[in-house]
Structure formats: C-alpha cells, structure tokens
Amino acid sequence: MNIGVLALQGAFEEHRQMLSRLGADSFEIRQERDLNADFDGLIIPGGESTVQGKLLRELNLFDKIKELITDGLPVFGTCAGLILLAKKTENDSRTHLAVMDITAVRNAYGRQLGSFYTEETFGELEKVPMTFIRAPYISEVGAGVQILARVGGNIVAARQGNRLVTAFHPELNKDVRVHKFFLENIVKSRAAQS
Amino acid sequence: MENNRFELNKNLAQMLKGGVIMDVTTPEQAKIAEAAGACAVMALERIPADIRAAGGVSRMSDPKMIKGIQNAVSIPVMAKCRIGHIAEAQILQAIEIDYIDESEVLSPADDRYHIDKTAFNVPFVCGAKDLGEALRRINEGAAMIRTKGEPGTGDVVQAVRHMRMMQSEIRRLASMSEDELFDAAKELQVPYDLALYVHKNKKLPVVNFAAGGVATPADAALMMQLGAEGVFVGSGIFKSGNPEKRAAAIVKAVTNYTDAKMLAELSEDLGEAMVGINEQEIELLMAERGK
C-alpha cells in the first residue's frame, strides 16, 4: 500500500509517521512529476488552505488530482484538507478541489485561543483523541454523505464514498485508529475492487 | 481529557511548517501577503529595515493597527512584543493574537529576564542563535523557535550561522552517551530533561523556523536545506521592487527547496531585491539582545 501525502505546506510529516506506524508506504507530492508514481490513496494535511489551494494550482497539480479523486482515488483530508475538498465554504467565496458535498465553515472556533482538545466517538470507534487547531467544522452535508463524528452538535468528520474528512488532526496524537480506518475501510476496499 | 495550551500552541506551529511568514505593516500588505501564499503574517508598524534606519526605542505596535490586519486576512496573525515586556504580551493576548513574537527586533524592556510564557494561553515564538538559547526559551514556554539572524539587513549570513550552530549542537547532544548529558545540560545552561529530549529525538521539542536577512527565493531554499522547517521574511519583501512576485516566488521556493531547476525559474525577473547591509556595516547587532 502506497499513500501520496500532499506536501505543499503544513503538517505532512506527521501523517507520514502515522502511515509508517501502520506499515504503509508513503511519499511526498510537491510538484507535477511526483504524480507519476503508483499510489493507492492521497492525504491532504492540515496547514493553511489558502496556501495549499494556491500552490495546487500554480504547481499544476490541481486538475490531475481532481481527476484522480473523481475517478475514485481514496482521499483523506484533515482540517485545511477538509476545506480543500468541500464543495462550499460558508464564510469564504474561494473553493478548491470541490469534490465533496459538504459545506465547511473556516476558522469556525475563532483564533488560536479557540483551539482545543477533546475525545469523542468516530463512527464505531470510541474515545478518539481530537485536536482542533483554528479548525473548521461542517455545517451541512448533502445526500450520500455519512456523518462520522460530532463535537458539541457540530459535524467534525464525514465520509462520501472514497472521500474522508476530519476537522481535527488525528496525525497529532498517538492514536492510529482514524488512519487505520482510512487504510482498511477505504484504501483496501478500493484496491480489492480493481 | 485536558486542554494543554502548550501542546495546542506547539500544534499550531506544526501547521505553519513548510510555509512563509511575512512581515506586514498595513491591511493592504497583509492581503498581498495572503494572496501570495503566506501561511501567517507578522503585524508591525515598521519593518526591521525601517526600525534600524529610524533608531530610537522600538515598541509593540498599536493594537488598532494589528486589529485592522486581523480583520483583513483569514490566516494566523502574529505580533511582536519587547523582550521581557509582560504587559505588552498581555495586551496582545487580550486582542486574541494567534502568536506573540518576543522579539529582539524591538528594544528590550528587560535586560535580564524574558517573559514567563507558561503564564499565557496564546503561543510565543522566540529567537535563538544557538541550542542553549533555544532550549532556555522553550523552558520559559516558547512553543516555536526561529533563528535570530540579523533582521532588516537583507544579509542571510547570521541566520545561516545560527541555524548551523543549532544543528551542530543538536548533533553533538545526540551523539553523547546519556551520562554525559548532565554536564552538557550544565554547559548549555538548560534543564536536563530538555537536553535528554534533544538527545533522544535529534531535534528541538518545537518547530524551528529561519528568520533574519532572508531576501531571495535562494536564501529561503538555503535555510530549508540547512534544516529550517519554514521561513520568516521581514523587510525582504516589501522593501523590494516587486513584492507580490517576490513573495510568491519565496513561497514556492520553500515548498520545492531542493529542486534547483525550479528555483532558477523562480529567481527570474523578480525586480530589484532589497538593498542589503553587511554585518560589518551595522552598529546595532539585534541578535545580541536577550540570551
């Protein structure tokens, strides 16, 4: 299993460490030629969505990545990654890859003083550590989107087919279960189909 | 279940990695920086080159000016307070700044003590020119470190010296046997547990950026190759001929810092770089403030 981690800006290294702990190979995607590799899934890390969205376009990655996701490549976006995958952002006119029927709210908890840690249920997993850093949440989901986690009534994790998003950062804690969920339930099941 | 502010504050620095933090003095500049791909902006009344030129005592910026910048952009906003100036830091926390830079660029308010940063909920970044300074600042609660460099000069030599010094001291600690660490900690004037962390992990316990004198995409790539996890650019952008283009080029250079062919393309037609001052030509070494 080989996972591409978008490494334009942000906490991509932390995702690679999680993948390595789960025995999956990974590599960094920084420019167009990196997409020539064979890979089974993509992770879009936390960081600033404005920076990653701009670099996706200017480094000629945007169309190819959007096409790969539309063709069914499993993708997991955390925090800024959630914004990049959302079809709509309530408080920002910019959209990016726009492949998931969710409406995001950027910086939904305010500035850094609003950042927090909690533990909540994620799908069938209990007490999953969730670190929210200047995080978004999801205000609305379309048909076909499964809600996987809520914190204080707000949607913080969702799945639509092969696309998974979390508003929090599972890569910042030691618990590997959310990454394992992505690899086993989404990446492996797609690999089995093809 | 706890809300450990230090952890959360370190985590925000992790999100800034691989990015460029730009000095801005107006909401318009902040918007230019955000559009060019800055991962955060540093709000200040005067950029270091102008602070240097103006002389006199340099203080925290007007909160109204900082709020104007907070309202103009959606990325994190940082601001500087003087070394040891607890009240300036409290004011910046009160306006919900995302990161405080306890900075040697401003005139120090205390020539002995830094701020006890553990007493704050907002994160601090501090400058350091070697491992001892870095670990002392972390012990005081800094959640992010940057090289001091020599701000406002457009001369990268000091940032390079500080980054190389830190990396070489990290390698030295990492190669020691554990019983040698007690003495090493004493020598570095740092707590034993921080020396032990560096020994085991071969890195600082917090994110480490380059700062001071970065003026070109090549400067930024150099600092990344020397081990910086991201770059602060101060005077280098808005003191240059074409700030938008230069800022965007530096952002891309940080992402693809090992690709010389791309760096060559990025370095083309950037207009005039800021006029630099060599370290021998300056009277005030800001890096010597706060140890």
Coordinates of C-alpha atoms in Angstrom, one line a residue, chain B residues 1-233:
Chain B
M1 CA -9.3 14.9 28.8
E2 CA -7.4 18.1 29.2
N3 CA -6.7 21.3 27.3
N4 CA -3.0 21.6 27.4
R5 CA -2.3 25.0 26.0
F6 CA 1.4 24.3 25.4
E7 CA 0.5 21.3 23.3
L8 CA -2.1 23.1 21.3
N9 CA 0.3 26.0 20.8
K10 CA 3.0 23.8 19.6
N11 CA 0.5 22.2 17.3
L12 CA -0.3 25.5 15.6
A13 CA 3.4 25.9 14.7
Q14 CA 3.3 22.4 13.2
M15 CA 0.5 23.6 10.9
L16 CA 2.8 26.5 9.7
K17 CA 5.6 24.2 8.7
G18 CA 6.8 24.4 5.1
G19 CA 5.4 27.9 4.9
V20 CA 6.5 31.5 4.8
I21 CA 5.5 34.1 7.5
M22 CA 5.7 37.6 6.2
D23 CA 6.1 41.0 7.9
V24 CA 3.3 43.4 7.0
T25 CA 2.6 47.0 8.2
T26 CA -0.9 47.6 6.7
P27 CA -4.1 45.6 5.9
E28 CA -3.3 46.1 2.2
Q29 CA 0.2 44.5 2.6
A30 CA -1.5 41.7 4.6
K31 CA -3.8 41.0 1.7
I32 CA -0.9 41.0 -0.7
A33 CA 0.9 38.5 1.6
E34 CA -2.1 36.2 1.9
A35 CA -2.7 36.2 -1.8
A36 CA 1.0 35.5 -2.4
G37 CA 0.7 32.4 -0.2
A38 CA 1.9 33.5 3.2
C39 CA 0.9 30.9 5.9
A40 CA 0.8 33.7 8.5
V41 CA 1.6 37.4 8.8
M42 CA 3.5 39.4 11.4
A43 CA 1.8 42.7 12.0
L44 CA 4.1 45.5 12.9
E45 CA 4.2 49.3 12.4
R46 CA 7.7 49.4 10.9
I47 CA 9.6 46.6 9.2
P48 CA 13.0 45.9 10.7
A49 CA 14.9 47.8 8.0
D50 CA 13.0 50.9 8.9
I51 CA 13.3 50.3 12.6
R52 CA 17.1 50.1 12.0
A53 CA 17.0 53.3 9.9
A54 CA 14.8 55.3 12.4
G55 CA 16.8 54.3 15.5
G56 CA 15.4 55.1 18.9
V57 CA 13.3 52.9 21.1
S58 CA 11.1 50.5 19.2
R59 CA 7.9 49.2 20.9
M60 CA 4.9 47.0 20.4
S61 CA 2.6 48.1 17.5
D62 CA -0.7 50.0 18.0
P63 CA -3.4 47.4 18.8
K64 CA -5.8 49.2 16.4
M65 CA -3.3 48.7 13.6
I66 CA -3.0 45.0 14.5
K67 CA -6.8 44.5 14.6
G68 CA -7.0 46.1 11.2
I69 CA -4.7 43.4 9.9
Q70 CA -6.6 40.6 11.8
N71 CA -9.8 41.8 10.0
A72 CA -8.2 41.9 6.6
V73 CA -6.9 38.2 6.4
S74 CA -8.1 34.7 7.3
I75 CA -4.6 33.3 8.1
P76 CA -3.0 33.5 11.5
V77 CA -1.8 36.9 12.6
M78 CA 1.3 37.3 14.8
A79 CA 2.7 40.4 16.5
K80 CA 5.8 41.4 18.4
C81 CA 6.3 42.5 22.0
R82 CA 9.6 43.6 23.6
I83 CA 11.8 41.0 25.4
G84 CA 10.6 40.8 29.0
H85 CA 7.6 43.2 28.4
I86 CA 4.9 41.2 30.2
A87 CA 2.3 43.9 29.8
E88 CA 2.7 44.3 26.1
A89 CA 2.3 40.5 25.8
Q90 CA -0.9 40.7 28.0
I91 CA -2.3 43.3 25.6
L92 CA -1.6 41.2 22.6
Q93 CA -3.3 38.2 24.3
A94 CA -6.3 40.4 25.0
I95 CA -6.8 41.2 21.3
E96 CA -6.5 37.4 20.6
I97 CA -3.4 37.4 18.6
D98 CA -2.5 34.0 17.2
Y99 CA 1.2 34.1 18.1
I100 CA 3.4 36.6 20.1
D101 CA 7.0 37.1 18.9
E102 CA 9.0 38.1 22.0
S103 CA 11.4 39.8 19.7
E104 CA 15.0 41.2 19.7
V105 CA 13.9 43.4 16.8
L106 CA 12.2 45.7 19.3
S107 CA 14.1 47.4 22.1
P108 CA 14.3 45.0 25.1
A109 CA 12.2 46.1 28.1
D110 CA 14.2 43.8 30.5
D111 CA 17.9 43.1 30.1
R112 CA 17.8 40.1 32.4
Y113 CA 14.5 38.2 32.3
H114 CA 12.4 37.0 29.4
I115 CA 8.6 36.7 29.8
D116 CA 7.3 33.7 31.7
K117 CA 5.5 32.4 28.7
T118 CA 3.9 29.5 30.6
A119 CA 1.6 32.1 32.3
F120 CA -0.1 32.8 28.9
N121 CA -2.7 31.0 26.9
V122 CA -1.6 32.3 23.5
P123 CA 1.6 30.9 21.9
F124 CA 5.0 32.6 21.8
V125 CA 7.8 32.3 19.2
C126 CA 11.3 33.4 20.3
G127 CA 14.6 34.0 18.5
A128 CA 17.7 31.9 19.3
K129 CA 21.2 31.8 17.9
D130 CA 22.3 28.5 19.4
L131 CA 20.8 25.5 21.1
G132 CA 21.2 26.9 24.6
E133 CA 19.2 30.0 23.9
A134 CA 16.5 27.8 22.1
L135 CA 16.1 25.4 25.0
R136 CA 16.0 28.2 27.6
R137 CA 13.2 29.9 25.6
I138 CA 11.3 26.6 25.4
N139 CA 11.8 26.1 29.1
E140 CA 10.2 29.5 29.6
G141 CA 7.2 28.3 27.5
A142 CA 8.0 29.2 23.9
A143 CA 6.0 27.0 21.5
M144 CA 8.1 27.8 18.5
I145 CA 11.7 28.9 17.8
R146 CA 13.3 30.9 15.0
T147 CA 16.8 31.9 14.3
K148 CA 17.6 35.4 15.2
G149 CA 19.5 36.2 12.1
E150 CA 20.2 39.9 11.7
P151 CA 16.8 41.5 11.0
G152 CA 16.5 44.3 8.5
T153 CA 19.8 43.7 6.8
G154 CA 18.9 41.6 3.8
D155 CA 22.1 39.7 4.7
V156 CA 21.5 36.0 5.4
V157 CA 24.9 35.2 7.0
Q158 CA 23.8 35.4 10.6
A159 CA 20.7 33.3 10.1
V160 CA 22.9 30.7 8.4
R161 CA 25.4 30.9 11.3
H162 CA 22.6 30.4 13.9
M163 CA 20.9 27.5 12.1
R164 CA 24.3 25.8 11.5
M165 CA 25.2 26.3 15.2
M166 CA 21.9 24.9 16.4
Q167 CA 22.0 21.8 14.1
S168 CA 25.6 21.1 15.0
E169 CA 24.9 21.3 18.7
I170 CA 21.9 19.1 18.3
R171 CA 24.1 16.5 16.5
R172 CA 26.6 16.8 19.3
L173 CA 24.0 16.1 22.0
A174 CA 22.5 13.3 20.0
S175 CA 25.9 11.5 19.8
M176 CA 26.6 11.7 23.5
S177 CA 26.2 8.9 26.0
E178 CA 23.4 9.5 28.5
D179 CA 25.7 10.0 31.4
E180 CA 27.4 12.9 29.6
L181 CA 24.1 14.8 29.3
F182 CA 24.2 16.1 32.8
D183 CA 27.3 18.0 32.1
A184 CA 26.2 19.1 28.7
A185 CA 23.0 20.5 30.2
K186 CA 25.0 22.4 32.7
E187 CA 27.3 23.8 29.9
L188 CA 24.3 24.8 27.8
Q189 CA 22.6 26.3 30.8
V190 CA 19.4 24.3 30.1
P191 CA 17.3 21.8 32.1
Y192 CA 18.4 18.2 31.9
D193 CA 15.0 16.9 30.6
L194 CA 15.3 19.2 27.5
A195 CA 18.8 18.1 26.8
L196 CA 17.6 14.5 27.1
Y197 CA 14.7 15.2 24.7
V198 CA 17.2 16.6 22.1
H199 CA 19.5 13.6 22.7
K200 CA 16.7 11.1 22.0
N201 CA 14.8 12.8 19.2
K202 CA 17.7 14.6 17.4
K203 CA 15.6 17.7 17.1
L204 CA 14.1 20.6 19.1
P205 CA 10.9 19.8 21.0
V206 CA 9.2 22.6 19.0
V207 CA 9.1 23.7 15.4
N208 CA 12.2 25.7 14.3
F209 CA 12.0 28.4 11.5
A210 CA 14.6 30.6 9.9
A211 CA 14.5 34.3 10.3
G212 CA 16.6 37.4 9.7
G213 CA 18.0 38.6 6.4
V214 CA 16.1 36.3 4.0
A215 CA 15.7 38.3 0.8
T216 CA 15.5 35.9 -2.2
P217 CA 14.0 32.5 -3.1
A218 CA 17.5 31.1 -3.0
D219 CA 18.0 32.4 0.6
A220 CA 14.8 30.7 1.6
A221 CA 15.9 27.4 -0.1
L222 CA 19.3 27.7 1.6
M223 CA 17.7 27.9 5.0
M224 CA 15.4 25.0 4.3
Q225 CA 18.3 22.9 3.2
L226 CA 20.1 23.7 6.4
G227 CA 17.2 22.3 8.4
A228 CA 14.7 25.1 8.9
E229 CA 11.1 23.9 8.9
G230 CA 9.8 27.2 7.4
V231 CA 10.9 30.8 6.9
F232 CA 10.1 34.3 8.2
V233 CA 10.6 37.0 5.7

